[in-house]
Short mmCIF file of C-alpha atoms and ligand atoms in Angstrom, two decimals:
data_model
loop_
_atom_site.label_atom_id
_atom_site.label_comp_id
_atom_site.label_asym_id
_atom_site.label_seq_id
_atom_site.Cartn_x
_atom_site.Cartn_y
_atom_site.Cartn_z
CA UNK A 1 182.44 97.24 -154.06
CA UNK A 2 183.61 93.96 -153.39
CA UNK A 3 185.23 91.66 -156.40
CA UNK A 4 182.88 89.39 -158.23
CA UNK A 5 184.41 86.07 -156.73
CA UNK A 6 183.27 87.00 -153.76
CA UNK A 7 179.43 88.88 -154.42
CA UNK A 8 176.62 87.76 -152.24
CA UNK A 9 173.01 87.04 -154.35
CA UNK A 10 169.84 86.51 -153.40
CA UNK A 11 167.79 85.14 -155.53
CA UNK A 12 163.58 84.68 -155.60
CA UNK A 13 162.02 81.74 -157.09
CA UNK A 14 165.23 79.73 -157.11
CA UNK A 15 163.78 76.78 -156.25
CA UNK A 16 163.02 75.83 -160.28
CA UNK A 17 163.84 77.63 -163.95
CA UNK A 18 165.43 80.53 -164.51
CA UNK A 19 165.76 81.09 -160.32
CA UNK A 20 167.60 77.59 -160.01
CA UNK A 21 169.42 77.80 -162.78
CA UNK A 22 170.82 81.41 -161.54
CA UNK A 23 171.38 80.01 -158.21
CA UNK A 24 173.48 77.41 -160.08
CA UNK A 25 175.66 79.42 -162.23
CA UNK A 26 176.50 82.52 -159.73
CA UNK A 27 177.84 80.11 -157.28
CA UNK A 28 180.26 77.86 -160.30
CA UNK A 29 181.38 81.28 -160.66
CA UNK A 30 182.59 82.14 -157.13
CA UNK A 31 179.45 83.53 -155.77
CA UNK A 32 177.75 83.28 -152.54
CA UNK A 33 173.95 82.52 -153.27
CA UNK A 34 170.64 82.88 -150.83
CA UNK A 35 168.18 81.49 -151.99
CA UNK A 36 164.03 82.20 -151.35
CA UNK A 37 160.93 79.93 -152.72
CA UNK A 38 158.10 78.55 -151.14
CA UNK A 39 159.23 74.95 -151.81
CA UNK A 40 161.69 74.86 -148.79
CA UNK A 41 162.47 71.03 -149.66
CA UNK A 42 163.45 71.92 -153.26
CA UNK A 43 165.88 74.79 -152.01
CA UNK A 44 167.24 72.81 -149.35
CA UNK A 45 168.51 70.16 -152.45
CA UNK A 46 169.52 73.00 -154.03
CA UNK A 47 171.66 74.26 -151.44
CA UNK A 48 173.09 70.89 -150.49
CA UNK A 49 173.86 70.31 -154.23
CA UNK A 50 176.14 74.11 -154.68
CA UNK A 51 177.74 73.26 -151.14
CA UNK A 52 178.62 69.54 -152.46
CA UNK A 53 180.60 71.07 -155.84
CA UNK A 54 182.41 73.44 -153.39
CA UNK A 55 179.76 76.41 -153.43
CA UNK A 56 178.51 78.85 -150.45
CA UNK A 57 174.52 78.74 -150.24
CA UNK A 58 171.60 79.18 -147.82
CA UNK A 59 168.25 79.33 -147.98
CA UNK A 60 164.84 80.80 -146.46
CA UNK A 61 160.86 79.71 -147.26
CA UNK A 62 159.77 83.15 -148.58
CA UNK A 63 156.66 83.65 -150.05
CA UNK A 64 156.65 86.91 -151.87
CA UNK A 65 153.15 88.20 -151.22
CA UNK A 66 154.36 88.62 -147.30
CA UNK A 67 156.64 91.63 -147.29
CA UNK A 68 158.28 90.00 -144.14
CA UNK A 69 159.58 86.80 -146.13
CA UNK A 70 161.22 89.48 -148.35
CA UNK A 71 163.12 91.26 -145.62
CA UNK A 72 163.56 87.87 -143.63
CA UNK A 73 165.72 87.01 -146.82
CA UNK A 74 167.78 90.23 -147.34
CA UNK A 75 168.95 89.71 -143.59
CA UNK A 76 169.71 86.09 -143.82
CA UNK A 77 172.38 87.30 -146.13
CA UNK A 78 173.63 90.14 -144.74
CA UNK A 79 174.03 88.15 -141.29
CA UNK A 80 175.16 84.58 -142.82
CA UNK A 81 177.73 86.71 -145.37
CA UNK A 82 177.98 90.30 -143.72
CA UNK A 83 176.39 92.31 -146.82
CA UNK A 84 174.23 91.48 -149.89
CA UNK A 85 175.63 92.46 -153.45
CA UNK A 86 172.68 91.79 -155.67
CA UNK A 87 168.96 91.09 -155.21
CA UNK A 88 167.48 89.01 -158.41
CA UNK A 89 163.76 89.20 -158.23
CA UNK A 90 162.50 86.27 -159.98
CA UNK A 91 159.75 84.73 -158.17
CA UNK A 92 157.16 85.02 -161.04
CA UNK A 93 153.68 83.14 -161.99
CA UNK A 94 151.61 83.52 -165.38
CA UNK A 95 148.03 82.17 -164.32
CA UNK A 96 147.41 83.98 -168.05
CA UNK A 97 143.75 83.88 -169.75
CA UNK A 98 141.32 86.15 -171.75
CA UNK A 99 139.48 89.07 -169.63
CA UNK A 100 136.14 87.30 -170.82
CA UNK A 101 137.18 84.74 -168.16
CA UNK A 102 136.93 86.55 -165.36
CA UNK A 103 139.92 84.91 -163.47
CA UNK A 104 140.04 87.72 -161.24
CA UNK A 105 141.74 85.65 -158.05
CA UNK A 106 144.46 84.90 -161.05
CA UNK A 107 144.91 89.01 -161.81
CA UNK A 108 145.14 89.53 -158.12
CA UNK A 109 147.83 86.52 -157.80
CA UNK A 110 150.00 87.79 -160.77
CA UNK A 111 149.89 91.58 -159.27
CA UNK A 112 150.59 90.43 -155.89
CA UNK A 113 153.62 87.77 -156.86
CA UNK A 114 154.85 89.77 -160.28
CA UNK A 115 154.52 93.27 -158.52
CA UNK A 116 154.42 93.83 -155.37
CA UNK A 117 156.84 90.62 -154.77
CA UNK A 118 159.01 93.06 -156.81
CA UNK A 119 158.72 95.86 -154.77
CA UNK A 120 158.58 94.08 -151.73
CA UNK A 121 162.67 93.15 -152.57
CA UNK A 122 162.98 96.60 -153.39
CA UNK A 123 161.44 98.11 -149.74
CA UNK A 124 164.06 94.98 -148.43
CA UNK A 125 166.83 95.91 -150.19
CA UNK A 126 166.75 99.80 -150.60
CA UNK A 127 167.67 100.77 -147.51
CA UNK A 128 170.70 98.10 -147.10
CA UNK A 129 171.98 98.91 -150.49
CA UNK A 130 172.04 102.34 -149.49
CA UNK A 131 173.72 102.13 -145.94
CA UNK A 132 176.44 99.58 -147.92
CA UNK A 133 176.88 102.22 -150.43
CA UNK A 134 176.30 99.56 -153.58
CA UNK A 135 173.88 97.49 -154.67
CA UNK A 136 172.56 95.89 -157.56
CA UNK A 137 168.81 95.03 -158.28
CA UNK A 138 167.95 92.25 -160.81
CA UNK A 139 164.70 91.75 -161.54
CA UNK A 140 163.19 89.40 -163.76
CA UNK A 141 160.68 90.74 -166.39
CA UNK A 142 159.68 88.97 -169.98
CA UNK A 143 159.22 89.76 -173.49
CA UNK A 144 155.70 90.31 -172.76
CA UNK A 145 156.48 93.35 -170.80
CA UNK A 146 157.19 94.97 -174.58
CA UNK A 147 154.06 93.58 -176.81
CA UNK A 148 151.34 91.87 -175.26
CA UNK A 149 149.08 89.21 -176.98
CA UNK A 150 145.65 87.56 -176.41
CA UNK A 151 145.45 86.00 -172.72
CA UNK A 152 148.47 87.81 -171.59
CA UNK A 153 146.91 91.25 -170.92
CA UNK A 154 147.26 91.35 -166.79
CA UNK A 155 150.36 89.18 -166.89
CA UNK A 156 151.78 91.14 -169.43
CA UNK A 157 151.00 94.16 -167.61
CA UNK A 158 152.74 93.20 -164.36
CA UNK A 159 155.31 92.87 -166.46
CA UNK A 160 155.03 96.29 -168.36
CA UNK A 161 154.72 97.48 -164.62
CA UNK A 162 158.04 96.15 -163.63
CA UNK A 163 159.96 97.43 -166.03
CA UNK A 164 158.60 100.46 -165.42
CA UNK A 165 159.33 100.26 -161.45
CA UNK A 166 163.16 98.98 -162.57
CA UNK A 167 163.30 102.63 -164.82
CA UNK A 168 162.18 104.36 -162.05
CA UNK A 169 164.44 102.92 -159.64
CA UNK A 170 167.41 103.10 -162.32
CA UNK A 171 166.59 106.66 -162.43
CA UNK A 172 166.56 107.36 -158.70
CA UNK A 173 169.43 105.00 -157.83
CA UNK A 174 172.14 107.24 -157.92
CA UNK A 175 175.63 106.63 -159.16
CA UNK A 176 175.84 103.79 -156.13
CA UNK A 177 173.31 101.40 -157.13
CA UNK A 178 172.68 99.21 -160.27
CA UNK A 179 169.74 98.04 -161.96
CA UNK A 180 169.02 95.40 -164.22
CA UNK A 181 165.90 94.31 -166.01
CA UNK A 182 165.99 90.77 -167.56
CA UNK A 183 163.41 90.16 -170.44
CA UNK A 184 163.06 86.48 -171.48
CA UNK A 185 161.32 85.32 -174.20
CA UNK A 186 160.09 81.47 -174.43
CA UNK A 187 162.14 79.19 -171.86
CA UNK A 188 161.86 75.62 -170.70
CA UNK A 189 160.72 75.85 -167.11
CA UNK A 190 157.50 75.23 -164.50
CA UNK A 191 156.44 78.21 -165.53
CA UNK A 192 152.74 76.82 -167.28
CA UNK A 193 152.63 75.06 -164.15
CA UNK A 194 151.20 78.03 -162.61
CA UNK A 195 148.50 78.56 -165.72
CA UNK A 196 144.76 77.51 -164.59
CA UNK A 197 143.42 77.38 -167.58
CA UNK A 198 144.14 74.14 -169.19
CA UNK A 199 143.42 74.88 -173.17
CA UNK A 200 145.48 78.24 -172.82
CA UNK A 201 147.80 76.11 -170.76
CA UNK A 202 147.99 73.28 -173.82
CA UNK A 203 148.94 75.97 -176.15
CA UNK A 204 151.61 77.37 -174.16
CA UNK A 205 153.42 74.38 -173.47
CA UNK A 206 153.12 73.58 -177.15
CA UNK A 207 154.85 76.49 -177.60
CA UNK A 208 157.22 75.83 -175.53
CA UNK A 209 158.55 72.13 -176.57
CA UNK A 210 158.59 74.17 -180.13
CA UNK A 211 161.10 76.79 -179.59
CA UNK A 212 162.31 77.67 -175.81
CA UNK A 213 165.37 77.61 -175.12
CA UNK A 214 167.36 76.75 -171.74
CA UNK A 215 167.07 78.59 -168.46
CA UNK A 216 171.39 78.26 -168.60
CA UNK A 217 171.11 81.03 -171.60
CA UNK A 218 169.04 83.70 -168.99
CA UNK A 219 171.34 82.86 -166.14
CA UNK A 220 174.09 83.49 -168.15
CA UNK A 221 172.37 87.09 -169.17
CA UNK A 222 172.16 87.96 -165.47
CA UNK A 223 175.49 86.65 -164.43
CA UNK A 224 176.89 89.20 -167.20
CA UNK A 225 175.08 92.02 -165.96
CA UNK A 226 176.72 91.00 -162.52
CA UNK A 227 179.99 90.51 -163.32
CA UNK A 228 180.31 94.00 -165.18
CA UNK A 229 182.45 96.52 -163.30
CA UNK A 230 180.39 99.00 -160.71
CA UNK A 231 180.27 102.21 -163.12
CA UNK A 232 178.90 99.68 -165.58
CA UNK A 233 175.14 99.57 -165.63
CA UNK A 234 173.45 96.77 -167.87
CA UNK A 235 170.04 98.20 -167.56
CA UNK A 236 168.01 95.50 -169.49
CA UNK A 237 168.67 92.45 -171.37
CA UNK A 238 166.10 90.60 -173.56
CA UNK A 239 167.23 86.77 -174.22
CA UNK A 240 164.47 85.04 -176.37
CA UNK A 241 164.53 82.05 -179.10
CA UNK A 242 165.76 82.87 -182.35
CA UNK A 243 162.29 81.39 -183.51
CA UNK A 244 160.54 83.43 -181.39
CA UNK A 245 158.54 85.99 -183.42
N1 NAP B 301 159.62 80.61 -168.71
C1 NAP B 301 159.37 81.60 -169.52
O1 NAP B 301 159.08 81.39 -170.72
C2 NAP B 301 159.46 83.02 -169.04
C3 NAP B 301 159.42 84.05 -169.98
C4 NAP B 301 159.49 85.35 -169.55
C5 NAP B 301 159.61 85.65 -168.20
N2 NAP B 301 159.65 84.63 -167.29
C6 NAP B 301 159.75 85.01 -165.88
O2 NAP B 301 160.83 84.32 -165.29
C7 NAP B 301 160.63 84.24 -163.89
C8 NAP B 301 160.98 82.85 -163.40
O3 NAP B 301 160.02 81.94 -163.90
P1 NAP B 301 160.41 80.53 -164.55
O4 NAP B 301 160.11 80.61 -165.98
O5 NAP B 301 161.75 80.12 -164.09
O6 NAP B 301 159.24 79.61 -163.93
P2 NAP B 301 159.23 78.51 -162.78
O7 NAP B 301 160.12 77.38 -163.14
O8 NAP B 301 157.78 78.24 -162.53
O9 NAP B 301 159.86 79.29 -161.55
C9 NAP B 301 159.11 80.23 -160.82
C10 NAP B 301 159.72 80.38 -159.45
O10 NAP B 301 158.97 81.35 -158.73
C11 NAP B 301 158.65 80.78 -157.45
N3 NAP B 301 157.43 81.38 -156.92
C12 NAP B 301 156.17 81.34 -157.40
N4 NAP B 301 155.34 81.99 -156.58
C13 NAP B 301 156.10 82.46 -155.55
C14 NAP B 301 155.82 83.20 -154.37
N5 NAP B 301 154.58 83.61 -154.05
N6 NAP B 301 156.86 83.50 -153.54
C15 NAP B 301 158.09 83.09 -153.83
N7 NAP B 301 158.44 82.39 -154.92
C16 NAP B 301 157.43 82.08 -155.76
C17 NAP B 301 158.55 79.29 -157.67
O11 NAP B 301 158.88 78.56 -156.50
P3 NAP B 301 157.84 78.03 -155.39
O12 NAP B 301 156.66 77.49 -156.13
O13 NAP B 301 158.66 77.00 -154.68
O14 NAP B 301 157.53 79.21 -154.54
C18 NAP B 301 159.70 79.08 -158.65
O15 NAP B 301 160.93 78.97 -157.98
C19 NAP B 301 159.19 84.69 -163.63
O16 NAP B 301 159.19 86.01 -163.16
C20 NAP B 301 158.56 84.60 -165.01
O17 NAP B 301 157.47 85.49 -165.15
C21 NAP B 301 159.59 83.32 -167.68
#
């Protein structure tokens, strides 16, 4: 495997939080990031901002749902930089609510963007990693895919379910490929952006001016996991507050 300084990363939902913040750090440290959102504008400042402090970075639209976006991503890389070292799978939303609600469109959205988005990488990735001969997933769970609380039940369960997937994966990987799970706790992002319901919402963000802590401390956690040598596998990390209960 190639030497951390020069690792290519691609990155989902780096266009904000913990994605952006990722993007950021991976490329001070010598690495070559590609980056996938929806917000093409935000990623395109993103870019122009790593290639302005010295930095190597590119960047695609990709929408997670579409499987295509996913694989449209993995081969930007591997044709702008001639491989791909890591996959993080971050793109994440957290429409959260109780049951009693109904949300259903919002249970659908948090499988298809939490899940699936996750094993869409996966499908993208897989087979690359495997012709390389390394790899290394990331993806992004949470703290709520260990306990889940009141209005978390489906997101919390995507995120149960990708920690799971990231197991299974670990398990089938081989002594090739790596796999990561990251588990944050509370952190200062968009994140309750994507929550519909505005009293749950309320309460979350109260939350978080309380006690989250900076996206820099969960790009650091990946960026460990990264740098390790290949026979070292960091299989999860959980970064929360220190208030967090
Ligand atoms: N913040 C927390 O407290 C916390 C705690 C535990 C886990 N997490 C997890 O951390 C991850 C990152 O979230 P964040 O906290 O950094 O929130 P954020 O600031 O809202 O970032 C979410 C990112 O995901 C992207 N995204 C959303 N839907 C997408 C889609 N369909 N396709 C592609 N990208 C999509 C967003 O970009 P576009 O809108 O431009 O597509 C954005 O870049 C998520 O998986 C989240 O569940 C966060």
């Amino acid at each position: 495997m190639s030497g951390t300084e020069s690792k290519v990363v691609a990155i989902t939902g780096a266009s904000s939080g913990i994605g952006e913040a990722a993007a950021l750090l991976l490329s001070e440290r010598g690495m070559k990031v590609v980056l996938g959102a929806r917000g093409l504008d935000r990623l395109e400042f993103l870019v122009a901002r790593i290639v302005d402090a010295g930095g190597e970075a590119a960047c695609a639209r990709t929408d997670v749902k579409r499987r295509e976006d996913l694989s449209e991503l993995v081969k930007l890389a591997c044709e702008r930089y001639g491989k791909l070292d890591v996959l993080v799978s971050n793109a994440g939303i957290a429409p959260i609510s109780l049951l009693d609600d109904l949300r259903v469109e919002d249970w659908e959205d948090m499988i298809d963007v939490n899940i699936k988005g996750v094993l869409y990488g996966i499908a993208a990735a897989l087979p690359v990693f495997r012709k390389q001969g390394f790899g290394h997933f990331v993806n992004t769970a949470s703290t709520a895919g260990h306990k889940t609380v009141p209005t978390m039940s489906v997101y919390s369960g995507t995120k149960f379910a990708v920690r799971a997937i990231s197991e299974g994966l670990r398990q089938e990987a081989g002594d090739k490929l790596r796999v990561t799970i990251i588990s944050p706790g509370f952190v200062h992002t968009n994140l309750a952006d994507s929550m519909t319901n505005p009293e749950v919402k309320a309460q979350i963000v109260g939350t978080m001016d309380k006690m989250a802590i900076s996206p820099d401390a969960i790009a650091r956690a990946i960026a460990f996991a990264i740098e390790q040598p290949a026979d070292v596998d960091v299989n999860e990390i959980i970064v929360r507050p220190t208030a967090q209960g």
